Coordinates of C-alpha atoms and ligand atoms in Angstrom, one line a residue:
Chain A
M1 CA 13.6 33.3 11.7
N2 CA 15.4 30.9 14.2
L3 CA 15.1 27.1 14.0
T4 CA 16.1 24.1 15.9
L5 CA 17.4 21.3 13.6
K6 CA 17.6 17.6 14.7
I7 CA 19.8 16.1 12.2
W8 CA 21.0 12.6 11.6
R9 CA 24.8 12.4 11.9
Q10 CA 26.7 9.3 10.9
N11 CA 30.4 9.3 10.2
G12 CA 30.6 6.6 7.5
S13 CA 28.7 3.4 7.1
S14 CA 30.3 1.7 10.1
D15 CA 29.2 4.4 12.4
K16 CA 26.1 3.7 14.6
G17 CA 24.9 7.3 14.0
R18 CA 22.7 9.6 16.2
M19 CA 20.4 12.6 16.1
V20 CA 22.2 15.9 16.9
T21 CA 20.5 19.2 17.7
Y22 CA 21.6 22.5 16.0
R23 CA 20.3 26.0 16.2
V24 CA 20.3 28.2 13.0
E25 CA 19.7 31.8 13.3
D26 CA 18.5 34.5 10.9
V27 CA 17.1 32.2 8.4
S28 CA 15.4 34.1 5.4
P29 CA 12.0 32.8 4.2
D30 CA 13.5 33.3 0.6
M31 CA 16.2 30.6 1.2
S32 CA 15.7 27.2 -0.1
F33 CA 15.9 24.4 2.4
L34 CA 19.4 23.5 1.1
E35 CA 20.7 27.0 1.4
M36 CA 19.5 27.0 5.0
L37 CA 21.7 23.9 5.6
D38 CA 24.5 25.8 3.8
V39 CA 24.2 28.5 6.4
L40 CA 24.4 25.9 9.1
N41 CA 27.5 24.2 7.5
E42 CA 29.3 27.6 6.9
R43 CA 29.0 28.1 10.7
L44 CA 30.2 24.5 11.6
I45 CA 33.2 24.8 9.3
L46 CA 34.2 28.2 10.9
E47 CA 33.8 26.6 14.4
G48 CA 36.1 23.7 13.2
D49 CA 33.2 21.1 13.2
D50 CA 32.4 18.6 10.4
P51 CA 29.7 20.1 8.1
V52 CA 26.5 17.9 7.7
A53 CA 27.0 15.9 4.4
F54 CA 24.1 16.0 2.1
D55 CA 23.7 15.2 -1.7
H56 CA 22.7 17.9 -4.2
D57 CA 23.5 19.0 -7.7
C58 CA 21.2 21.1 -10.0
R59 CA 19.2 22.6 -7.1
E60 CA 16.4 23.2 -9.4
G61 CA 14.3 19.8 -9.1
I62 CA 15.7 18.1 -12.2
C63 CA 18.8 16.0 -11.2
G64 CA 17.3 13.9 -8.4
M65 CA 20.4 14.1 -6.2
C66 CA 18.9 16.0 -3.2
G67 CA 16.5 14.2 -0.8
M68 CA 15.9 14.0 2.9
V69 CA 13.1 13.1 5.2
I70 CA 12.0 16.3 6.7
N71 CA 9.7 16.0 9.8
G72 CA 8.8 12.5 8.7
V73 CA 7.9 13.3 5.1
A74 CA 10.3 12.6 2.2
H75 CA 11.3 16.1 0.6
G76 CA 9.1 17.8 3.2
E77 CA 5.4 18.4 3.2
Q78 CA 5.2 20.7 0.1
K79 CA 3.8 18.5 -2.8
L80 CA 5.5 17.9 -6.0
T81 CA 8.7 19.4 -5.1
T82 CA 12.2 18.2 -4.3
T83 CA 14.1 19.3 -1.1
C84 CA 16.1 21.8 -3.1
Q85 CA 12.8 23.4 -4.3
L86 CA 11.4 23.6 -0.8
H87 CA 11.6 27.2 0.6
M88 CA 11.9 28.2 4.2
R89 CA 8.8 30.4 3.8
H90 CA 6.9 27.1 4.7
F91 CA 8.5 27.1 8.1
K92 CA 8.0 29.6 11.0
D93 CA 10.2 31.0 13.7
G94 CA 10.9 28.6 16.5
D95 CA 10.1 25.5 14.6
V96 CA 11.9 22.2 15.4
V97 CA 12.8 20.4 12.2
T98 CA 13.9 16.8 12.1
I99 CA 16.1 15.9 9.1
E100 CA 16.9 12.2 8.3
P101 CA 18.4 10.3 5.3
W102 CA 16.3 7.9 3.2
R103 CA 15.8 4.7 5.3
A104 CA 16.2 1.6 3.4
A105 CA 18.3 -1.6 3.5
A106 CA 19.1 -1.1 -0.2
F107 CA 20.1 2.5 0.4
P108 CA 22.9 2.3 2.9
V109 CA 24.0 5.5 4.5
V110 CA 27.3 6.9 3.2
K111 CA 27.5 9.9 5.6
D112 CA 25.0 11.8 7.4
L113 CA 22.2 12.4 5.0
V114 CA 23.9 10.9 2.0
V115 CA 22.7 7.5 0.9
D116 CA 24.1 5.1 -1.7
R117 CA 21.4 4.7 -4.5
S118 CA 23.4 2.6 -6.8
A119 CA 20.6 -0.1 -6.3
F120 CA 18.6 2.0 -8.8
D121 CA 21.4 2.1 -11.3
R122 CA 21.5 -1.7 -11.1
I123 CA 17.8 -1.9 -11.8
I124 CA 18.2 0.5 -14.8
Q125 CA 21.2 -1.7 -15.9
A126 CA 19.1 -4.8 -15.7
G127 CA 16.7 -3.2 -18.1
G128 CA 19.4 -3.6 -20.8
F129 CA 19.1 -2.2 -24.4
I130 CA 16.3 -1.3 -26.8
S131 CA 16.5 -2.3 -30.5
V132 CA 16.7 1.0 -32.3
P133 CA 19.0 1.8 -35.2
A134 CA 22.0 3.6 -34.0
G135 CA 24.0 6.0 -36.1
S136 CA 22.2 8.9 -37.9
A137 CA 19.0 10.1 -36.3
P138 CA 15.9 8.7 -38.1
E139 CA 13.4 11.2 -39.5
A140 CA 11.2 12.2 -36.5
H141 CA 8.0 11.3 -38.1
S142 CA 9.0 7.8 -39.3
V143 CA 7.6 6.2 -36.1
P144 CA 4.0 7.3 -35.3
V145 CA 3.4 7.5 -31.6
P146 CA -0.3 8.0 -30.4
K147 CA -0.6 11.3 -28.5
A148 CA -2.1 9.5 -25.4
A149 CA 0.9 7.1 -25.3
A150 CA 3.3 9.9 -25.8
D151 CA 1.9 11.8 -23.0
A152 CA 1.8 8.9 -20.6
A153 CA 5.2 7.8 -21.5
F154 CA 6.6 11.3 -21.1
D155 CA 4.9 11.5 -17.7
A156 CA 6.6 8.3 -16.6
A157 CA 9.9 9.5 -18.0
T158 CA 9.9 12.5 -15.8
C159 CA 11.0 10.3 -12.9
I160 CA 14.4 11.8 -11.7
G161 CA 15.4 8.7 -9.6
C162 CA 15.5 10.6 -6.4
G163 CA 14.3 7.7 -4.3
A164 CA 11.6 9.5 -2.2
C165 CA 9.2 6.8 -3.2
V166 CA 11.3 4.1 -1.3
A167 CA 11.8 6.5 1.6
A168 CA 8.2 7.0 2.0
C169 CA 6.8 3.5 1.4
P170 CA 5.8 1.9 4.6
N171 CA 7.2 -1.4 3.0
G172 CA 10.4 0.2 1.7
S173 CA 9.4 -0.8 -1.8
A174 CA 11.1 0.6 -5.0
S175 CA 7.9 -0.2 -7.2
L176 CA 7.2 3.4 -8.3
F177 CA 10.7 4.0 -9.5
T178 CA 10.9 0.8 -11.3
A179 CA 7.3 1.0 -12.7
A180 CA 8.1 4.6 -14.0
K181 CA 11.1 3.4 -15.8
I182 CA 9.3 0.3 -17.2
T183 CA 6.3 2.2 -18.3
H184 CA 8.2 4.9 -20.0
L185 CA 9.6 2.4 -22.5
S186 CA 6.7 0.0 -22.4
L187 CA 4.2 2.5 -23.9
L188 CA 6.3 3.6 -26.9
P189 CA 6.8 1.7 -30.1
Q190 CA 10.5 1.8 -29.6
G191 CA 10.2 -0.2 -26.4
Q192 CA 8.1 -3.2 -27.8
P193 CA 10.8 -5.7 -28.9
E194 CA 12.2 -6.2 -25.3
R195 CA 9.2 -5.0 -23.4
E196 CA 8.5 -8.2 -21.4
S197 CA 12.1 -9.5 -21.0
R198 CA 12.9 -5.9 -19.7
A199 CA 10.0 -5.8 -17.2
R200 CA 11.0 -9.2 -15.9
A201 CA 14.6 -8.4 -15.5
M202 CA 14.0 -5.1 -13.8
V203 CA 11.4 -6.4 -11.2
E204 CA 13.9 -9.4 -10.4
Q205 CA 16.7 -7.0 -9.9
M206 CA 14.5 -4.8 -7.7
D207 CA 13.5 -7.8 -5.5
A208 CA 17.3 -9.0 -5.5
E209 CA 18.3 -5.6 -4.0
G210 CA 16.3 -6.1 -0.9
F211 CA 13.5 -3.6 -1.5
G212 CA 10.2 -4.5 0.2
G213 CA 6.9 -5.7 -1.5
C214 CA 4.3 -3.2 -3.0
T215 CA 0.9 -3.1 -1.1
N216 CA -0.4 -0.2 -3.0
T217 CA -0.7 2.2 -0.2
G218 CA 0.1 5.2 -2.4
E219 CA 2.5 6.8 0.0
C220 CA 5.0 7.0 -3.0
T221 CA 3.1 8.9 -5.5
A222 CA 2.0 11.3 -2.7
V223 CA 5.6 12.4 -2.0
C224 CA 6.9 11.9 -5.6
P225 CA 8.2 15.3 -6.8
K226 CA 7.1 14.4 -10.3
G227 CA 3.8 13.0 -9.5
I228 CA 4.6 9.6 -11.2
P229 CA 1.0 7.9 -10.9
L230 CA 0.3 4.6 -9.4
D231 CA -1.1 3.5 -12.9
T232 CA 2.6 2.8 -13.7
I233 CA 2.7 0.1 -11.1
A234 CA -0.2 -1.6 -12.7
Q235 CA 1.6 -1.2 -16.0
M236 CA 4.7 -2.9 -14.6
N237 CA 2.6 -5.6 -13.0
A238 CA 0.8 -6.3 -16.3
D239 CA 4.1 -6.5 -18.2
Y240 CA 5.6 -8.7 -15.5
L241 CA 2.7 -11.1 -15.3
K242 CA 2.7 -11.5 -19.1
A243 CA 6.5 -12.2 -19.2
A244 CA 6.1 -14.7 -16.2
S245 CA 3.2 -16.5 -17.7
K246 CA 5.3 -17.4 -20.9
Chain B
M1 CA -2.6 -12.3 -2.1
A2 CA -4.9 -11.0 -4.9
V3 CA -6.0 -14.5 -6.0
T4 CA -6.8 -15.8 -2.5
G5 CA -8.4 -12.5 -1.5
A6 CA -10.6 -12.8 -4.6
V7 CA -11.8 -16.3 -3.6
L8 CA -12.6 -15.0 -0.2
V9 CA -14.5 -12.1 -1.7
L10 CA -16.6 -14.5 -3.8
F11 CA -17.4 -16.5 -0.7
L12 CA -18.5 -13.4 1.0
I13 CA -20.9 -12.5 -1.7
G14 CA -22.5 -15.8 -1.6
H15 CA -22.6 -15.9 2.2
M16 CA -24.1 -12.4 2.4
L17 CA -26.8 -13.4 -0.2
G18 CA -27.7 -16.4 1.9
N19 CA -27.9 -14.4 5.1
L20 CA -30.4 -12.1 3.5
K21 CA -32.8 -15.1 3.2
I22 CA -33.5 -14.5 6.9
F23 CA -35.9 -11.8 5.8
L24 CA -37.9 -14.4 3.8
G25 CA -38.8 -16.1 7.2
A26 CA -37.7 -19.2 9.1
D27 CA -38.8 -21.7 6.6
S28 CA -37.0 -20.2 3.6
F29 CA -33.9 -19.7 5.8
N30 CA -33.7 -23.1 7.2
H31 CA -34.7 -24.7 3.9
Y32 CA -31.7 -23.0 2.3
A33 CA -29.4 -24.1 5.1
D34 CA -30.7 -27.7 4.6
W35 CA -30.2 -27.3 0.8
L36 CA -26.5 -26.4 1.4
R37 CA -26.0 -29.7 3.2
T38 CA -28.1 -31.9 0.8
V39 CA -27.4 -30.3 -2.7
G40 CA -26.5 -33.0 -5.3
S41 CA -27.8 -35.9 -3.2
P42 CA -28.3 -38.7 -3.8
A43 CA -25.7 -38.5 -6.5
L44 CA -23.3 -36.9 -4.1
P45 CA -22.9 -37.5 -0.3
N46 CA -24.4 -35.0 2.1
R47 CA -22.2 -31.9 2.8
T48 CA -20.3 -32.3 -0.5
L49 CA -20.6 -28.6 -1.3
L50 CA -20.1 -27.4 2.2
T51 CA -16.8 -29.6 2.6
I52 CA -15.5 -28.4 -0.7
T53 CA -16.3 -24.8 0.4
E54 CA -14.6 -25.3 3.8
I55 CA -11.4 -26.8 2.3
V56 CA -11.1 -24.1 -0.3
L57 CA -11.7 -21.3 2.4
V58 CA -9.1 -22.8 4.8
V59 CA -6.6 -23.1 2.0
C60 CA -7.2 -19.4 1.0
V61 CA -7.2 -18.0 4.4
V62 CA -3.9 -19.8 5.3
L63 CA -2.2 -18.7 2.0
H64 CA -3.6 -15.3 2.4
M65 CA -2.2 -14.8 5.9
W66 CA 1.1 -16.5 4.8
A67 CA 1.4 -13.9 2.0
A68 CA 0.6 -11.1 4.4
V69 CA 3.1 -12.2 6.9
S70 CA 5.8 -12.5 4.2
L71 CA 5.1 -9.1 3.0
A72 CA 5.3 -7.6 6.5
R73 CA 8.6 -9.6 7.1
R74 CA 10.0 -8.3 3.8
A75 CA 9.0 -4.7 4.8
A76 CA 10.7 -5.1 8.3
K77 CA 13.8 -6.3 6.4
A78 CA 13.8 -3.6 3.8
R79 CA 13.8 -0.9 6.6
P80 CA 16.0 -2.1 9.4
V81 CA 16.6 1.4 10.8
K82 CA 13.3 3.3 11.5
Y83 CA 12.8 7.0 11.2
A84 CA 13.1 9.1 14.4
A85 CA 10.3 11.4 13.4
K86 CA 6.9 9.8 13.1
R87 CA 6.2 9.2 9.4
K88 CA 3.3 11.2 8.5
S89 CA 1.0 9.6 6.0
Q90 CA 0.7 11.6 2.8
A91 CA -1.7 9.3 1.0
N92 CA -4.9 9.8 3.1
G93 CA -5.7 6.0 2.6
Y94 CA -7.2 5.1 6.0
A95 CA -8.1 1.7 4.7
A96 CA -4.7 0.9 3.4
Q97 CA -3.3 1.5 6.9
T98 CA -5.7 -0.9 8.7
M99 CA -4.8 -4.0 6.5
R100 CA -2.5 -5.8 8.8
Y101 CA -4.3 -5.3 12.1
G102 CA -7.6 -5.2 10.5
G103 CA -6.8 -8.7 9.0
V104 CA -6.1 -10.0 12.5
I105 CA -9.4 -8.6 13.9
I106 CA -11.2 -10.2 11.0
V107 CA -9.6 -13.6 11.7
L108 CA -10.5 -13.3 15.5
F109 CA -14.0 -12.5 14.3
V110 CA -14.3 -15.5 12.2
V111 CA -13.2 -17.7 15.1
W112 CA -16.0 -16.3 17.3
H113 CA -18.5 -16.4 14.4
L114 CA -17.8 -20.1 13.8
L115 CA -18.2 -21.0 17.5
D116 CA -21.4 -18.9 17.6
M117 CA -23.3 -19.8 14.3
T118 CA -21.6 -23.0 13.1
F119 CA -20.9 -25.1 16.2
G120 CA -23.2 -23.1 18.5
T121 CA -20.7 -23.2 21.4
V122 CA -21.3 -19.6 22.4
N123 CA -24.8 -19.5 21.1
P124 CA -27.7 -19.4 23.6
K125 CA -29.6 -22.0 21.6
G126 CA -26.6 -24.4 21.1
G127 CA -25.6 -26.4 18.1
D128 CA -28.7 -28.5 17.9
A129 CA -31.2 -25.6 17.2
T130 CA -32.1 -24.7 13.7
P131 CA -30.0 -22.2 12.0
Y132 CA -32.8 -19.6 12.1
D133 CA -33.2 -20.0 15.8
R134 CA -29.6 -19.7 16.4
M135 CA -29.4 -16.5 14.4
I136 CA -32.4 -15.0 16.2
A137 CA -31.2 -16.0 19.6
G138 CA -27.7 -14.8 18.8
F139 CA -28.7 -11.2 18.2
Q140 CA -31.2 -10.6 20.9
P141 CA -31.1 -7.1 22.7
D142 CA -29.8 -8.6 26.0
R143 CA -26.9 -9.8 23.9
W144 CA -26.3 -6.4 22.2
W145 CA -22.5 -6.7 22.6
V146 CA -22.6 -9.7 20.1
A147 CA -24.4 -7.5 17.6
L148 CA -22.0 -4.7 18.2
F149 CA -19.0 -7.0 17.8
Y150 CA -20.4 -8.1 14.4
L151 CA -21.0 -4.6 13.4
V152 CA -17.4 -3.6 14.2
A153 CA -16.1 -6.7 12.4
M154 CA -18.1 -5.9 9.2
V155 CA -16.8 -2.3 9.1
M156 CA -13.3 -3.7 9.4
I157 CA -14.0 -6.2 6.6
G158 CA -15.5 -3.2 4.6
L159 CA -12.2 -1.3 5.1
H160 CA -10.1 -4.3 4.3
L161 CA -12.0 -5.0 1.1
R162 CA -12.1 -1.5 0.1
H163 CA -8.3 -1.3 0.0
G164 CA -7.9 -5.1 -0.8
L165 CA -10.0 -5.1 -4.0
W166 CA -8.4 -2.0 -5.3
S167 CA -5.1 -3.5 -4.4
A168 CA -5.9 -6.6 -6.1
F169 CA -6.9 -4.9 -9.5
Q170 CA -3.7 -3.0 -9.2
S171 CA -1.6 -6.1 -8.5
L172 CA -3.2 -7.9 -11.4
G173 CA -2.3 -4.9 -13.7
L174 CA -5.8 -3.9 -14.6
T175 CA -5.6 -0.3 -13.5
R176 CA -3.2 1.1 -16.2
R177 CA -5.4 3.8 -17.7
P178 CA -7.0 6.5 -15.5
R179 CA -10.6 5.9 -16.8
V180 CA -10.6 2.2 -16.0
R181 CA -8.7 2.9 -12.8
G182 CA -11.4 5.3 -11.8
L183 CA -14.0 2.7 -12.5
L184 CA -12.4 0.1 -10.5
Q185 CA -11.8 2.3 -7.7
K186 CA -15.6 2.8 -7.7
T187 CA -16.2 -0.8 -8.0
A188 CA -14.0 -1.6 -4.9
V189 CA -15.9 1.0 -2.9
A190 CA -19.4 -0.3 -4.1
V191 CA -18.5 -4.0 -3.5
S192 CA -17.3 -3.2 -0.2
A193 CA -20.3 -1.0 0.8
V194 CA -22.9 -3.5 -0.5
L195 CA -21.2 -6.3 1.3
V196 CA -21.1 -4.4 4.7
L197 CA -24.8 -3.3 4.4
G198 CA -25.9 -6.7 3.2
F199 CA -24.1 -8.3 6.3
V200 CA -25.2 -5.9 8.9
A201 CA -28.8 -5.9 7.8
A202 CA -29.7 -9.1 9.6
P203 CA -28.1 -8.6 12.9
V204 CA -29.5 -5.0 13.1
C205 CA -33.0 -5.9 12.1
I206 CA -33.0 -8.8 14.7
L207 CA -31.6 -6.5 17.4
I208 CA -34.3 -4.0 16.9
G209 CA -37.0 -6.6 16.8
V210 CA -38.0 -6.3 13.1
V211 CA -37.2 -9.8 12.4
K212 CA -38.2 -12.2 15.2
Ligands
HEM301 C1 -6.5 -13.7 8.2 C2 -6.5 -12.6 8.5 C3 -6.2 -11.6 7.4 C4 -5.0 -10.9 7.4 C5 -3.9 -10.9 8.4 C6 -5.0 -10.2 6.1 C7 -4.2 -9.4 5.6 C8 -4.0 -8.8 4.5 C9 -3.0 -8.0 3.9 C10 -1.7 -7.7 4.7 C11 -3.3 -7.8 2.7 C12 -2.5 -7.0 1.7 C13 -2.7 -5.7 1.9 C14 -2.3 -4.6 1.0 O1 -2.5 -4.8 -0.2 O2 -2.0 -3.5 1.5 C15 -4.5 -8.2 2.4 C16 -5.2 -8.3 1.1 C17 -6.4 -8.6 0.8 N1 -7.3 -9.2 1.8 FE1 -6.8 -9.8 3.6 N2 -6.3 -10.4 5.4 C18 -7.0 -11.3 6.2 C19 -8.3 -11.7 5.9 C20 -8.9 -11.5 4.8 C21 -10.4 -11.9 4.7 C22 -11.2 -12.6 5.7 C23 -10.7 -11.4 3.4 C24 -12.1 -11.7 2.7 C25 -13.0 -11.3 3.3 C26 -9.6 -10.8 2.9 C27 -9.6 -10.2 1.6 C28 -8.5 -9.5 1.0 C29 -8.4 -9.1 -0.3 C30 -9.4 -9.2 -1.4 C31 -7.1 -8.5 -0.5 C32 -6.4 -8.0 -1.7 C33 -5.4 -8.7 -2.4 C34 -4.3 -7.9 -2.9 O3 -3.6 -7.0 -2.2 O4 -3.9 -8.1 -4.1 N3 -8.5 -10.7 3.8 N4 -5.0 -9.0 3.4
SF4_302 S1 9.1 7.7 -8.8 FE1 9.1 9.8 -8.1 S2 9.9 9.6 -5.9 FE2 10.4 7.7 -7.0 S3 12.5 8.0 -7.8 FE3 11.2 8.7 -9.4 S4 10.9 10.9 -9.1 FE4 11.7 10.1 -7.2
FES303 S1 19.5 19.1 -6.3 FE1 18.8 18.3 -8.2 S2 16.8 17.8 -7.7 FE2 17.5 18.8 -5.9

């Protein structure tokens, strides 16, 4: 199939940036979205043009590197998948596809579709350490974890830090990401000693990074490739309120 | 947002129950309106309850609007460059998308409503008539557009509360477990629906002549 792509091109953070239209021909429905961009880039390189910069690493939905807003939807309209897991069979011949980077003040564009997500790293850093004995691994059954808590904590821990939640949120809020990280430890016995101070520090760092405020619209969880539920945001709010009321 | 919203919801529940007294006849309704003004007397001066309610409501509405404006401004700052493609909502939450402009419509409604029912400025019977007469006169069929405006405003309030209540439960951290969350979701829908139905009952029944 043949497609028309409208791609955000921006040569570095000081460039103003613009949408540029490209044609890609003979796209196979078996290609992933990133492979389709590879085809475009190979042609651009042969023609002596600058290839479109985009982030990627694992190309199997586990690293969280890839991510772009495709036709107004973070990671494209296919649910519960990353951009690298989106296949061209979901498009048809003649489609016009708009491709933009995550848009958030806290995620400045590095080049084209690549944004700087170190704000997320600083939120994680603000979370600090957990008090567990380092050294040799303890016997696995020495800390009992209820099944329901283990399941919910594991669900939260599947967040890959891609940033789609921020990109999709009408308020540009990072609540789903931060809440996933807080919930993951807050439900486990190992997370208890620093539970409240951690929630407080991470929420304050999130606000300091310039993300917007959450109004519970649910756009984040709808695009999240890991389906992180909104319950995590309630957990974050509960832990934060408890810490703030002390 | 959640706390001021909750106070406003409590007021709405009381207000709706009061309105339903119209179905018990003119005496019951006027007597209730009179009671609101004289409750606690002679120990307390007239209008004590009303004045306290008015102050609390004004403070809550102002703080609620201030919180809403702050959130909107934070959102604008958090995304200085907009998307070129129209952002397609993936969350199918119509109520969530009407919060900001819906809130403005509700406030405009409240202004008209006070001029109509409290001060009587835009009411055919004026401010000196009994509350019952004002209400009946306000929703006569030749003033169908007033009743229609009330209906539209009540639906907006229903949407606002449907998302607002659920959002408040979420902001207060009550919706952590799927089961409780499902229950509170249903509570938000039920409270909003009951309020809308309770409020539209009186204007509709007056409009079609069931209550005269
Ligand atoms: C003055 C006009 C109003 C504006 C501009 C306004 C705006 C808003 C906004 C922007 C929110 C947050 C929305 C969100 O979570 O997405 C909100 C929440 C809410 N509103 Fe209003 N609103 C207004 C009037 C009212 C009125 C009259 C009521 C009560 C009848 C009300 C009840 C609520 C409740 C209960 C919430 C939930 C609080 C929360 O999110 O935690 N609002 N409003
Ligand atoms: S919560 Fe979901 S959308 Fe947000 S960063 Fe984690 S995996 Fe990505
Ligand atoms: S490249 Fe790793 S998640 Fe897409």
